[in-house]
XYZ file of C-alpha atoms in Angstrom:
721
model
C 77.748 -13.302 55.088
C 77.032 -12.218 58.810
C 77.274 -16.256 59.837
C 80.514 -16.514 57.690
C 82.303 -13.660 59.257
C 81.277 -14.725 62.614
C 82.456 -18.036 61.889
C 85.988 -16.904 60.818
C 86.172 -14.466 63.750
C 85.433 -17.119 66.127
C 87.867 -19.591 64.666
C 90.593 -17.066 64.791
C 89.624 -16.171 68.355
C 89.547 -19.567 69.639
C 92.484 -20.854 67.774
C 94.520 -17.456 68.810
C 93.568 -18.154 72.549
C 94.653 -21.802 72.525
C 97.967 -21.148 70.828
C 98.494 -18.349 73.601
C 97.794 -20.882 76.277
C 100.063 -23.535 74.565
C 102.878 -21.009 74.261
C 102.721 -19.770 77.866
C 102.592 -23.446 79.078
C 105.781 -24.131 77.095
C 107.493 -21.097 77.802
C 107.001 -21.124 81.351
C 108.669 -24.772 81.800
C 111.272 -23.268 79.618
C 111.934 -20.814 82.333
C 111.896 -23.414 84.819
C 114.534 -25.537 82.921
C 116.934 -22.446 82.697
C 116.958 -22.381 86.616
C 119.262 -25.253 86.314
C 123.068 -25.279 85.836
C 124.550 -24.714 82.543
C 126.755 -27.414 81.637
C 129.407 -27.838 78.510
C 128.807 -31.367 77.130
C 130.599 -33.003 74.260
C 128.673 -33.258 71.208
C 128.679 -35.874 68.389
C 126.283 -34.737 65.644
C 126.372 -37.697 63.566
C 125.804 -40.082 66.758
C 122.971 -37.655 67.920
C 121.174 -37.853 64.756
C 121.503 -41.615 64.265
C 119.908 -41.982 67.978
C 117.230 -39.581 67.033
C 116.287 -41.472 63.965
C 116.534 -45.153 65.670
C 114.889 -44.250 68.960
C 112.597 -41.244 67.790
C 111.656 -42.378 64.213
C 112.442 -46.016 64.626
C 111.168 -46.599 68.190
C 113.993 -48.849 68.651
C 113.544 -48.837 72.621
C 109.695 -48.735 72.508
C 109.799 -51.987 70.490
C 111.664 -53.539 73.189
C 108.083 -54.368 74.548
C 106.808 -55.413 71.351
C 103.138 -54.958 71.862
C 103.455 -51.656 73.307
C 105.888 -50.617 70.699
C 103.562 -51.175 67.862
C 100.757 -49.846 69.465
C 102.704 -46.469 69.929
C 104.033 -46.780 66.388
C 100.691 -46.800 65.033
C 99.447 -43.915 67.069
C 102.864 -41.944 66.447
C 102.619 -42.054 62.784
C 98.796 -42.253 62.575
C 98.880 -38.698 64.089
C 101.540 -37.529 61.741
C 99.105 -38.920 58.799
C 96.160 -37.060 60.335
C 97.576 -33.629 60.721
C 97.023 -33.188 56.894
C 93.772 -34.596 57.559
C 93.002 -31.981 60.254
C 94.343 -29.279 57.765
C 91.806 -30.641 55.123
C 88.779 -30.860 57.637
C 89.665 -27.158 58.888
C 89.867 -25.896 55.237
C 86.495 -27.645 54.342
C 84.827 -25.955 57.430
C 86.285 -22.367 56.449
C 85.562 -22.599 52.837
C 81.978 -23.484 52.928
C 82.491 -27.138 52.152
C 85.071 -27.252 49.557
C 87.943 -29.559 50.366
C 91.788 -28.856 49.829
C 92.300 -28.949 46.168
C 94.943 -31.535 45.785
C 95.203 -34.292 43.346
C 94.356 -37.955 44.158
C 91.964 -36.661 46.755
C 90.125 -39.774 46.963
C 93.181 -42.045 47.960
C 94.087 -39.087 50.497
C 90.449 -39.643 51.925
C 90.956 -43.393 52.101
C 94.224 -43.217 53.896
C 92.634 -40.990 56.293
C 89.707 -43.072 56.852
C 92.154 -46.346 57.193
C 94.593 -44.360 59.840
C 91.549 -43.186 62.136
C 90.439 -46.612 62.290
C 93.923 -47.910 63.139
C 94.457 -45.130 65.893
C 91.188 -45.900 67.266
C 92.083 -49.675 67.470
C 95.438 -48.825 68.915
C 93.894 -46.638 71.493
C 91.516 -49.189 72.513
C 94.395 -51.702 73.038
C 96.054 -49.070 75.283
C 93.149 -48.681 77.328
C 92.938 -52.541 77.500
C 96.849 -52.777 78.653
C 96.288 -50.228 81.287
C 92.975 -51.387 82.714
C 92.047 -54.499 81.216
C 95.558 -56.340 81.666
C 96.191 -53.909 84.364
C 99.971 -53.771 83.916
C 101.535 -53.008 86.909
C 103.925 -50.414 85.604
C 101.089 -48.180 84.175
C 99.414 -45.918 86.572
C 95.454 -46.217 86.390
C 93.952 -42.859 87.443
C 91.991 -39.832 85.836
C 95.114 -38.278 83.848
C 95.796 -41.242 81.330
C 92.010 -41.470 80.951
C 91.711 -37.777 79.879
C 94.021 -38.590 76.986
C 92.334 -41.950 75.827
C 88.984 -39.961 75.823
C 90.377 -36.976 74.109
C 91.959 -39.433 71.308
C 88.866 -41.446 70.926
C 86.371 -38.328 70.484
C 88.867 -36.709 68.441
C 88.777 -39.666 65.951
C 85.079 -39.839 66.285
C 84.548 -36.082 65.379
C 86.703 -36.908 62.204
C 84.423 -39.693 61.178
C 81.278 -37.996 61.885
C 82.435 -34.689 60.276
C 83.498 -36.626 57.199
C 80.130 -38.543 56.950
C 77.980 -35.245 57.633
C 79.968 -33.553 54.805
C 79.160 -36.382 52.335
C 75.195 -35.944 53.177
C 75.720 -32.039 53.007
C 77.361 -32.075 49.692
C 75.102 -35.181 48.261
C 78.120 -37.569 47.684
C 77.141 -41.171 46.775
C 78.780 -44.011 48.672
C 82.401 -44.600 47.494
C 84.936 -47.465 48.172
C 87.381 -44.714 48.677
C 85.238 -43.524 51.922
C 83.884 -46.847 53.523
C 83.460 -45.410 57.006
C 82.183 -42.069 56.306
C 79.925 -43.848 53.641
C 78.368 -45.896 56.439
C 78.043 -42.784 58.509
C 76.558 -40.784 55.715
C 74.134 -43.630 55.246
C 72.891 -43.562 59.116
C 72.221 -39.702 58.616
C 70.813 -39.759 55.127
C 67.441 -38.737 56.557
C 68.800 -35.119 57.177
C 68.001 -32.358 54.884
C 71.011 -30.547 53.172
C 70.545 -27.839 55.659
C 70.214 -29.914 58.500
C 73.446 -31.919 57.391
C 75.380 -28.679 57.173
C 74.368 -27.612 60.623
C 75.153 -30.867 62.295
C 78.463 -30.984 60.203
C 79.466 -27.898 61.763
C 78.612 -28.946 65.159
C 80.882 -31.763 64.870
C 83.403 -29.604 63.042
C 83.612 -27.339 65.875
C 83.770 -30.122 68.443
C 86.734 -31.502 66.479
C 88.517 -28.313 66.483
C 87.961 -27.559 70.286
C 89.131 -31.136 71.389
C 92.040 -30.608 69.051
C 93.007 -27.315 70.752
C 92.207 -28.779 74.125
C 94.705 -31.481 73.447
C 97.395 -28.982 72.292
C 96.822 -26.949 75.456
C 96.832 -29.965 77.416
C 100.123 -31.544 76.196
C 102.775 -29.309 77.731
C 100.799 -29.729 81.039
C 100.833 -33.329 81.332
C 103.390 -36.429 80.401
C 102.415 -35.978 76.612
C 104.801 -33.046 76.817
C 107.160 -35.746 75.674
C 105.728 -35.015 72.198
C 107.822 -31.963 72.151
C 110.646 -32.669 74.490
C 111.523 -36.249 73.705
C 112.961 -35.562 70.270
C 114.931 -32.677 71.782
C 116.040 -34.964 74.692
C 117.301 -37.680 72.513
C 119.009 -35.420 70.329
C 120.709 -33.773 73.220
C 121.563 -37.020 74.722
C 125.240 -37.623 76.015
C 127.771 -38.250 73.296
C 130.225 -39.698 75.805
C 130.418 -43.445 76.718
C 127.342 -44.675 78.489
C 126.961 -44.178 82.127
C 130.336 -42.000 82.391
C 129.660 -39.843 85.528
C 130.413 -36.137 85.452
C 133.629 -35.132 86.751
C 133.439 -32.739 89.652
C 135.742 -29.754 89.863
C 136.741 -29.926 93.467
C 139.304 -27.420 93.446
C 136.899 -24.832 92.338
C 137.006 -22.160 95.131
C 133.821 -20.487 93.884
C 131.639 -23.708 94.434
C 129.213 -23.210 97.292
C 128.193 -26.985 97.325
C 128.884 -30.299 95.314
C 126.324 -32.650 93.945
C 122.571 -31.684 94.220
C 121.069 -30.318 97.282
C 118.350 -28.510 95.732
C 116.539 -28.806 92.384
C 118.299 -25.872 90.914
C 121.495 -27.784 91.480
C 120.642 -30.194 88.620
C 121.941 -28.990 85.006
C 119.413 -27.895 82.313
C 119.575 -31.185 80.447
C 119.059 -33.093 83.591
C 115.811 -31.122 83.925
C 114.997 -31.586 80.180
C 114.596 -35.278 81.373
C 111.989 -34.583 83.880
C 109.660 -33.153 81.032
C 110.616 -35.674 78.449
C 109.179 -38.588 80.901
C 106.400 -40.353 79.448
C 105.552 -42.329 82.594
C 105.577 -45.617 80.729
C 106.991 -47.429 83.623
C 109.346 -49.559 81.570
C 112.150 -48.120 83.943
C 110.617 -49.264 87.082
C 109.369 -52.730 85.654
C 113.043 -53.725 85.125
C 114.684 -52.024 88.016
C 116.152 -54.528 90.757
C 115.222 -52.123 93.580
C 111.718 -51.980 92.466
C 111.496 -55.601 91.653
C 112.207 -56.532 95.010
C 109.942 -54.312 97.071
C 112.333 -51.304 97.752
C 111.428 -47.673 97.896
C 112.875 -46.576 94.783
C 111.307 -46.392 91.645
C 113.007 -44.691 88.797
C 109.955 -43.604 86.923
C 108.821 -41.863 90.196
C 112.180 -40.399 90.774
C 111.902 -38.294 87.489
C 108.289 -37.619 87.962
C 108.666 -36.318 91.800
C 111.755 -34.214 90.412
C 109.664 -32.800 87.508
C 106.793 -32.167 89.925
C 108.916 -30.183 92.374
C 110.727 -28.346 89.550
C 107.354 -27.136 88.373
C 105.982 -26.297 91.746
C 109.219 -24.374 92.940
C 109.818 -22.882 89.453
C 106.556 -21.510 89.420
C 107.407 -19.635 92.898
C 110.659 -18.458 91.596
C 109.668 -17.175 88.158
C 106.310 -16.169 89.197
C 104.764 -17.944 86.114
C 101.922 -20.274 86.596
C 102.374 -23.522 84.954
C 98.741 -23.989 84.709
C 96.777 -22.753 81.849
C 94.184 -20.999 81.805
C 95.613 -19.917 84.872
C 92.695 -18.229 86.273
C 90.801 -21.576 85.725
C 93.669 -23.832 87.173
C 95.602 -21.992 90.147
C 98.511 -23.251 91.698
C 97.517 -25.839 94.746
C 99.619 -27.208 97.461
C 103.111 -28.494 96.477
C 103.731 -32.022 96.669
C 106.120 -33.852 99.112
C 106.610 -37.310 100.312
C 104.146 -37.835 103.141
C 105.076 -40.532 105.785
C 108.062 -41.243 103.574
C 110.246 -43.118 106.064
C 107.510 -45.926 106.613
C 109.360 -49.076 106.059
C 107.859 -50.473 102.748
C 108.538 -54.063 103.890
C 106.038 -53.988 106.834
C 103.534 -51.748 105.195
C 102.957 -53.460 101.831
C 104.922 -56.866 101.661
C 104.731 -58.232 105.451
C 106.961 -60.947 105.236
C 109.276 -61.761 101.976
C 106.949 -65.043 101.561
C 104.415 -62.701 100.298
C 105.953 -61.935 97.385
C 103.616 -63.798 95.045
C 106.412 -64.026 92.014
C 110.259 -63.975 91.782
C 109.818 -60.087 91.409
C 107.054 -57.743 92.159
C 106.905 -53.960 91.525
C 103.478 -53.606 93.098
C 104.402 -52.799 96.667
C 106.851 -49.990 95.324
C 104.212 -48.461 92.924
C 101.511 -48.552 95.857
C 103.882 -46.918 98.194
C 104.910 -44.025 95.641
C 101.295 -43.504 94.859
C 100.140 -43.301 98.674
C 103.035 -41.254 99.828
C 103.280 -38.361 96.935
C 100.647 -36.063 98.047
C 99.936 -32.330 98.643
C 101.514 -31.121 101.698
C 101.141 -27.840 103.792
C 104.846 -26.956 102.884
C 105.456 -24.502 100.242
C 107.695 -25.728 97.653
C 110.672 -23.195 98.250
C 110.515 -24.510 101.887
C 111.002 -28.106 101.170
C 114.294 -30.013 101.324
C 115.164 -31.853 98.115
C 116.387 -34.880 100.154
C 113.825 -35.875 102.822
C 110.577 -34.010 101.299
C 111.152 -34.924 97.584
C 113.359 -37.910 97.437
C 114.052 -39.983 100.711
C 117.394 -41.302 101.646
C 116.113 -44.657 101.544
C 115.296 -44.409 97.697
C 118.471 -42.801 97.048
C 120.747 -45.373 98.720
C 118.602 -48.239 96.923
C 120.023 -47.614 93.656
C 122.458 -50.249 92.267
C 123.585 -48.260 89.298
C 122.786 -51.158 86.861
C 121.277 -48.879 84.290
C 118.680 -51.213 83.139
C 116.202 -48.198 83.862
C 118.345 -46.130 80.992
C 118.476 -49.071 78.803
C 114.529 -49.210 78.644
C 113.794 -45.715 78.537
C 112.334 -44.627 74.963
C 113.183 -41.081 75.452
C 116.667 -41.336 76.439
C 116.266 -40.334 80.269
C 119.228 -40.716 82.461
C 118.536 -41.874 85.930
C 121.736 -42.852 87.601
C 123.512 -39.585 87.327
C 120.855 -37.881 89.099
C 120.931 -40.178 92.021
C 124.925 -40.158 92.078
C 124.690 -36.407 92.184
C 122.159 -36.617 95.092
C 124.469 -39.031 96.890
C 127.383 -36.562 96.164
C 125.652 -33.816 98.105
C 124.834 -36.338 101.046
C 128.307 -37.473 101.253
C 130.479 -34.410 100.613
C 128.186 -31.704 101.801
C 126.302 -33.401 104.709
C 128.576 -36.116 105.690
C 125.611 -38.631 105.470
C 125.999 -42.260 104.386
C 124.576 -45.456 105.737
C 126.590 -47.130 108.495
C 128.154 -50.035 106.417
C 128.944 -47.756 103.375
C 130.717 -45.328 105.773
C 132.808 -48.291 107.183
C 133.686 -49.218 103.702
C 135.096 -45.695 102.821
C 136.950 -45.165 105.946
C 138.720 -48.405 105.099
C 139.449 -47.829 101.724
C 140.748 -44.380 102.727
C 143.036 -45.996 105.703
C 144.023 -49.261 103.800
C 142.982 -49.027 100.163
C 140.229 -51.609 100.419
C 136.770 -52.136 101.822
C 137.488 -54.530 104.519
C 140.519 -52.605 106.224
C 142.846 -55.541 105.855
C 146.689 -54.159 105.882
C 147.712 -52.617 102.503
C 150.761 -54.573 102.673
C 148.771 -57.816 102.136
C 147.396 -56.823 98.789
C 149.782 -58.997 97.029
C 149.579 -62.001 99.564
C 147.233 -63.834 97.080
C 149.924 -64.596 94.896
C 151.568 -66.924 97.205
C 148.616 -69.404 96.849
C 149.555 -70.293 93.064
C 151.798 -73.284 93.683
C 154.756 -72.876 91.475
C 153.345 -70.386 89.096
C 155.176 -67.064 89.205
C 153.342 -63.706 89.872
C 156.041 -61.099 88.924
C 155.621 -57.581 90.057
C 156.215 -54.634 87.513
C 159.836 -54.520 89.251
C 160.275 -58.212 88.571
C 159.198 -57.858 84.992
C 159.800 -54.477 83.666
C 159.275 -55.437 80.070
C 155.695 -56.826 80.785
C 153.155 -56.500 77.905
C 149.948 -56.657 80.257
C 149.442 -55.378 83.781
C 147.086 -57.579 85.846
C 145.114 -55.153 87.886
C 143.868 -57.373 90.387
C 141.562 -55.107 92.278
C 140.491 -55.389 95.850
C 138.169 -58.322 95.472
C 140.604 -60.358 93.344
C 143.417 -59.491 96.090
C 141.538 -59.676 99.450
C 138.256 -61.806 98.965
C 138.890 -65.170 99.350
C 136.585 -66.586 96.803
C 137.706 -63.929 94.281
C 141.251 -64.911 94.836
C 140.353 -68.248 92.927
C 139.549 -66.100 89.812
C 142.827 -64.348 90.072
C 144.513 -67.539 90.596
C 142.752 -69.124 87.292
C 143.429 -66.098 85.128
C 147.267 -66.143 86.182
C 147.413 -69.785 85.230
C 145.627 -69.263 81.749
C 147.839 -66.160 80.923
C 151.030 -68.158 81.877
C 149.911 -71.208 79.572
C 149.086 -68.841 76.831
C 152.878 -67.188 77.181
C 151.414 -63.946 78.116
C 154.329 -61.409 79.406
C 152.560 -59.957 82.519
C 153.010 -58.288 85.924
C 151.160 -56.910 88.951
C 151.509 -53.792 90.822
C 151.585 -55.724 94.173
C 151.477 -53.602 97.050
C 151.731 -50.628 95.021
C 147.982 -51.155 93.430
C 145.324 -49.189 95.100
C 141.543 -49.411 95.007
C 140.087 -48.224 91.581
C 137.772 -46.086 93.148
C 134.710 -47.395 91.689
C 133.067 -47.972 94.954
C 133.660 -44.473 96.453
C 132.442 -42.827 93.252
C 129.355 -44.609 93.019
C 128.460 -44.090 96.489
C 128.958 -40.219 96.193
C 132.647 -39.801 97.573
C 133.962 -38.040 94.585
C 136.902 -36.621 96.729
C 138.274 -40.251 97.662
C 137.762 -41.269 94.062
C 139.896 -38.608 92.440
C 142.655 -39.301 95.013
C 142.868 -42.906 94.162
C 142.366 -42.209 90.458
C 145.404 -39.910 90.541
C 147.687 -42.131 92.580
C 146.873 -45.097 90.389
C 147.283 -42.925 86.942
C 150.558 -41.706 88.383
C 151.741 -45.480 89.181
C 150.843 -46.544 85.655
C 152.627 -43.743 83.963
C 155.560 -44.693 86.444
C 156.033 -48.220 85.103
C 154.850 -47.299 81.340
C 151.641 -49.348 81.423
C 150.279 -49.581 77.895
C 147.559 -52.674 78.240
C 145.874 -53.493 81.281
C 143.325 -56.552 82.138
C 141.298 -56.910 84.818
C 138.878 -59.703 86.112
C 136.366 -56.899 87.680
C 133.976 -55.121 85.549
C 133.509 -52.279 87.873
C 137.313 -51.909 87.770
C 137.428 -52.247 83.819
C 134.773 -49.661 83.550
C 136.426 -47.163 85.729
C 139.929 -47.814 84.317
C 138.599 -47.530 80.554
C 135.923 -44.919 80.590
C 136.419 -42.747 83.682
C 140.262 -42.389 84.085
C 140.869 -40.973 80.717
C 139.314 -37.793 82.005
C 141.798 -37.500 84.739
C 144.809 -37.861 82.374
C 145.012 -41.573 81.401
C 145.971 -41.670 77.704
C 147.087 -44.275 75.446
C 146.311 -47.262 77.513
C 144.033 -50.141 76.287
C 141.945 -51.784 79.235
C 140.618 -55.247 78.709
C 138.360 -57.305 80.506
C 139.690 -60.910 81.457
C 136.850 -62.482 79.125
C 138.117 -60.116 76.106
C 141.638 -61.548 76.716
C 140.718 -65.044 76.932
C 138.673 -64.967 73.965
C 141.307 -63.515 71.894
C 143.713 -66.168 73.185
C 141.333 -69.021 72.573
C 140.793 -67.616 68.691
C 144.624 -67.410 68.453
C 144.922 -71.072 69.596
C 146.991 -69.958 72.627
C 144.476 -71.556 75.092
C 142.813 -75.085 73.848
C 139.948 -76.213 76.102
C 140.591 -80.041 75.808
C 138.958 -81.275 79.152
C 135.130 -82.124 79.039
C 133.090 -79.791 81.309
C 129.632 -81.779 81.555
C 127.771 -79.044 82.877
C 124.363 -77.208 81.799
C 125.387 -73.524 82.520
C 123.403 -70.337 82.420
C 125.330 -67.254 82.267
C 124.734 -64.204 84.370
C 125.535 -60.658 82.659
C 127.381 -57.985 84.812
C 125.879 -54.623 84.302
C 129.034 -52.912 84.246
C 130.364 -55.440 81.599
C 127.295 -55.635 79.540
C 125.079 -52.614 79.653
C 128.152 -50.180 80.624
C 130.448 -51.704 77.816
C 128.428 -53.759 75.498
C 130.528 -56.930 76.157
C 127.899 -59.867 75.793
C 129.504 -62.227 73.173
C 132.844 -62.865 74.509
C 131.974 -64.780 77.784
C 129.472 -66.813 75.677
C 132.012 -67.440 72.817
C 134.462 -68.837 75.586
C 131.543 -71.146 77.030
C 130.638 -72.445 73.783
C 133.850 -73.585 72.633
C 134.161 -75.706 75.875
C 133.656 -79.385 75.310
C 130.546 -80.634 77.259
C 129.006 -77.194 78.123
C 125.380 -76.606 77.223
C 124.494 -73.152 77.487
C 121.011 -71.987 78.397
C 119.862 -68.158 78.804
C 117.682 -66.747 81.289
C 114.427 -64.945 80.364
C 116.268 -61.840 81.314
C 119.679 -61.715 79.629
C 121.926 -59.593 77.757
C 120.542 -55.910 77.662
C 117.791 -56.853 79.783
C 119.774 -58.801 82.402
C 118.814 -58.224 86.063
C 121.288 -57.030 88.186
C 123.018 -59.101 91.140
C 122.483 -56.326 93.580
C 125.884 -55.542 94.470
C 126.565 -52.271 92.303
C 126.460 -48.624 93.493
C 128.106 -49.665 96.544
C 125.240 -51.993 97.633
C 128.008 -54.861 97.684
C 129.053 -53.311 101.350
C 125.522 -52.307 102.523
C 122.702 -54.140 103.971
C 119.409 -54.421 102.343
C 116.605 -53.385 105.010
C 113.502 -53.878 103.043
C 111.712 -56.140 100.842
C 113.434 -59.383 98.913
C 116.996 -59.567 98.334
C 117.919 -58.832 94.848
C 120.585 -61.597 94.642
C 118.021 -64.141 95.766
C 115.650 -62.958 93.161
C 118.361 -63.151 90.362
C 119.161 -66.740 91.583
C 115.688 -67.860 91.431
C 115.289 -66.517 87.741
C 118.519 -68.510 86.976
C 116.967 -71.679 88.463
C 114.066 -71.530 86.214
C 116.463 -72.544 83.411
C 117.485 -75.910 85.566
C 121.425 -75.379 85.512
C 123.901 -77.267 87.253
C 126.125 -74.078 87.071
C 125.650 -70.296 87.131
C 128.539 -68.418 85.417
C 129.569 -64.993 85.843
C 132.381 -62.558 84.825
C 132.646 -60.462 87.647
C 133.575 -61.203 91.687
C 130.821 -58.913 92.903
C 128.219 -61.049 90.909
C 129.914 -64.400 91.844
C 129.846 -63.398 95.585
C 126.000 -62.441 95.071
C 125.317 -65.709 93.130
C 126.793 -67.999 95.589
C 125.140 -66.319 98.565
C 121.917 -66.637 96.723
C 122.381 -70.285 96.261
C 123.099 -70.847 99.539
C 119.930 -69.168 100.794
C 118.042 -71.049 98.440
C 119.608 -74.132 99.682
C 120.731 -75.533 96.413
C 124.403 -74.931 96.583
C 125.281 -78.454 96.526
C 123.307 -79.077 92.974
C 123.995 -75.625 91.330
C 127.517 -74.395 91.571
C 128.599 -70.901 90.901
C 131.723 -70.193 89.025
C 133.605 -67.276 87.000
C 134.242 -67.919 83.198
C 138.084 -67.999 84.063
C 137.402 -70.798 86.539
C 135.598 -72.678 83.936
C 137.996 -72.265 81.232
C 140.705 -73.299 83.658
C 138.947 -76.595 84.147
C 138.672 -76.897 80.641
C 142.372 -76.237 79.874
C 143.955 -77.906 82.984
C 141.436 -80.474 83.959
C 139.536 -80.777 87.372
C 140.345 -77.880 89.550
C 139.674 -77.881 93.181
C 138.197 -74.430 94.587
C 138.583 -75.623 98.302
């Protein structure tokens, strides 16, 4: 009797203490998140539930990597199934050996043993992926090893407890208990009393490991077990990638953008604790892939560490439990953060062993994120936590977000950091500053006279390009954009589109010199003030001329007009990308590709057309109907297509470390042995052509826009000279 009461007392004491530690660890992190800014977000219940089911339960994004996805699926659902087994095992130990009185217990026991074996196999494969295959995106240190050992010994104690229970109860071997029957046979030499004693030894071991895991979860990356479903459910209901509008007229605002960790909003902070550190984001990031400092995974991790360390100081609540055993140590910061990665890890560009390689970036992040002598509250978010080099390396391609299985949003955080640098500190790379000044003064990044904006229209021999004043009854406004108006190469895309619209009988017009830069470049570079000025001016012009439909050849302009202008008052205007319009005209037989284009073409997906707006099929559909075209896909295409390197303002800035992104992308394209690389974006086309020149293949492999290829198919051979 004494043993029974002591057993119950110890059980309640241990479980109660573990639950208290678990609650404190979770609650303290909740307090840290509450330090962030409150934000009103549009919320679509149906959409969020669908996302929770497809991502959380269906593992939609996890299964993008089939091997890891299946492995996680087994562990995820295996642990759900084993919770019933854990209840049964705990009940058995507390009841003196009697299992849960449920019908079909034998089948239930079989399901538990099979699940344990599957989890052991999946965990073994997880260890192999990390330590055998040594996937570069996965960290290899003591923290992930703890979890592997915890799961292994948790499963082992389940099987040993079940086997010893059979010996204790004198059960015969059973096909419904194949593993525990084998364990029972091994320990069959024990007496009933001995089996009972060993059973309780493993029973307590199982309980302690289980509770250790429970307490460890919120203090590790495994906090995602709790936070990921919440993060997915609270994800944005607005269009993917649409940036938050800043109220620049708010006189009470002390600063704009994010200059300290508390400036992030609470949903952004939830992202920090949802991160599973799987490295999928870094594995696809064009900056990480080409030896730049930026790693999206480490962006989230470093912000999480800093929030935890600073939050502990502000709230006086320790993040580590038990607090007496694990006191707060030195805060982390970037040590030697400004060391050039290119020189330190990659040396010359020729040392890249493959087309892309994240190893140098992973090594830099590991070596520089260390405990420092500074206190958390004394650290500068930009400088001590995130370096300016990291912040300006992002191309805003959103491939990181597309791959993230817990719905983290990386780009908005980088843009918020840029906003603080630009709006509050006036800090921006020199080339970017020059582009901003040119846009502000002349409405284009080159600083060419704003009165020359419509000069390109003079180059189309005999084909009229009416302005809105010349053709006030136009159906479609052709928003040419700065690239299509000023860049010599991109003007040819404008010419092709005009010829095709004229052939199809489209009534169109341009704004001419009244058109201004769309503002995409200033906004992505953090200059929200300049963006809003351009946005409001363009919207006023659209309303002045009664614009109802817009077509543009630039995905950046397309995304900005379609998804971001509505927040500033643009209503009732349909915005089309030129590939959408051209495909529609082909379907309606208004354009007929009749000339053969004998080319082996691989298509490069623009990030702002594909991942931002889900336009993947229209460009390919156009190529498929052109006689003679052989369409071949790159390994990284569609949703996982790699950025050309021009987004996020990088078009106007020099890459100072690692390999050039456009060169890596062209090398990926060349693996398909094409005679032509096609795109549907003037930024991409510029980067791809530069890449073919650097690879010295420009004579064998041409770079062309979809409109130019269709122009050739409709009108015959076209000279681009």
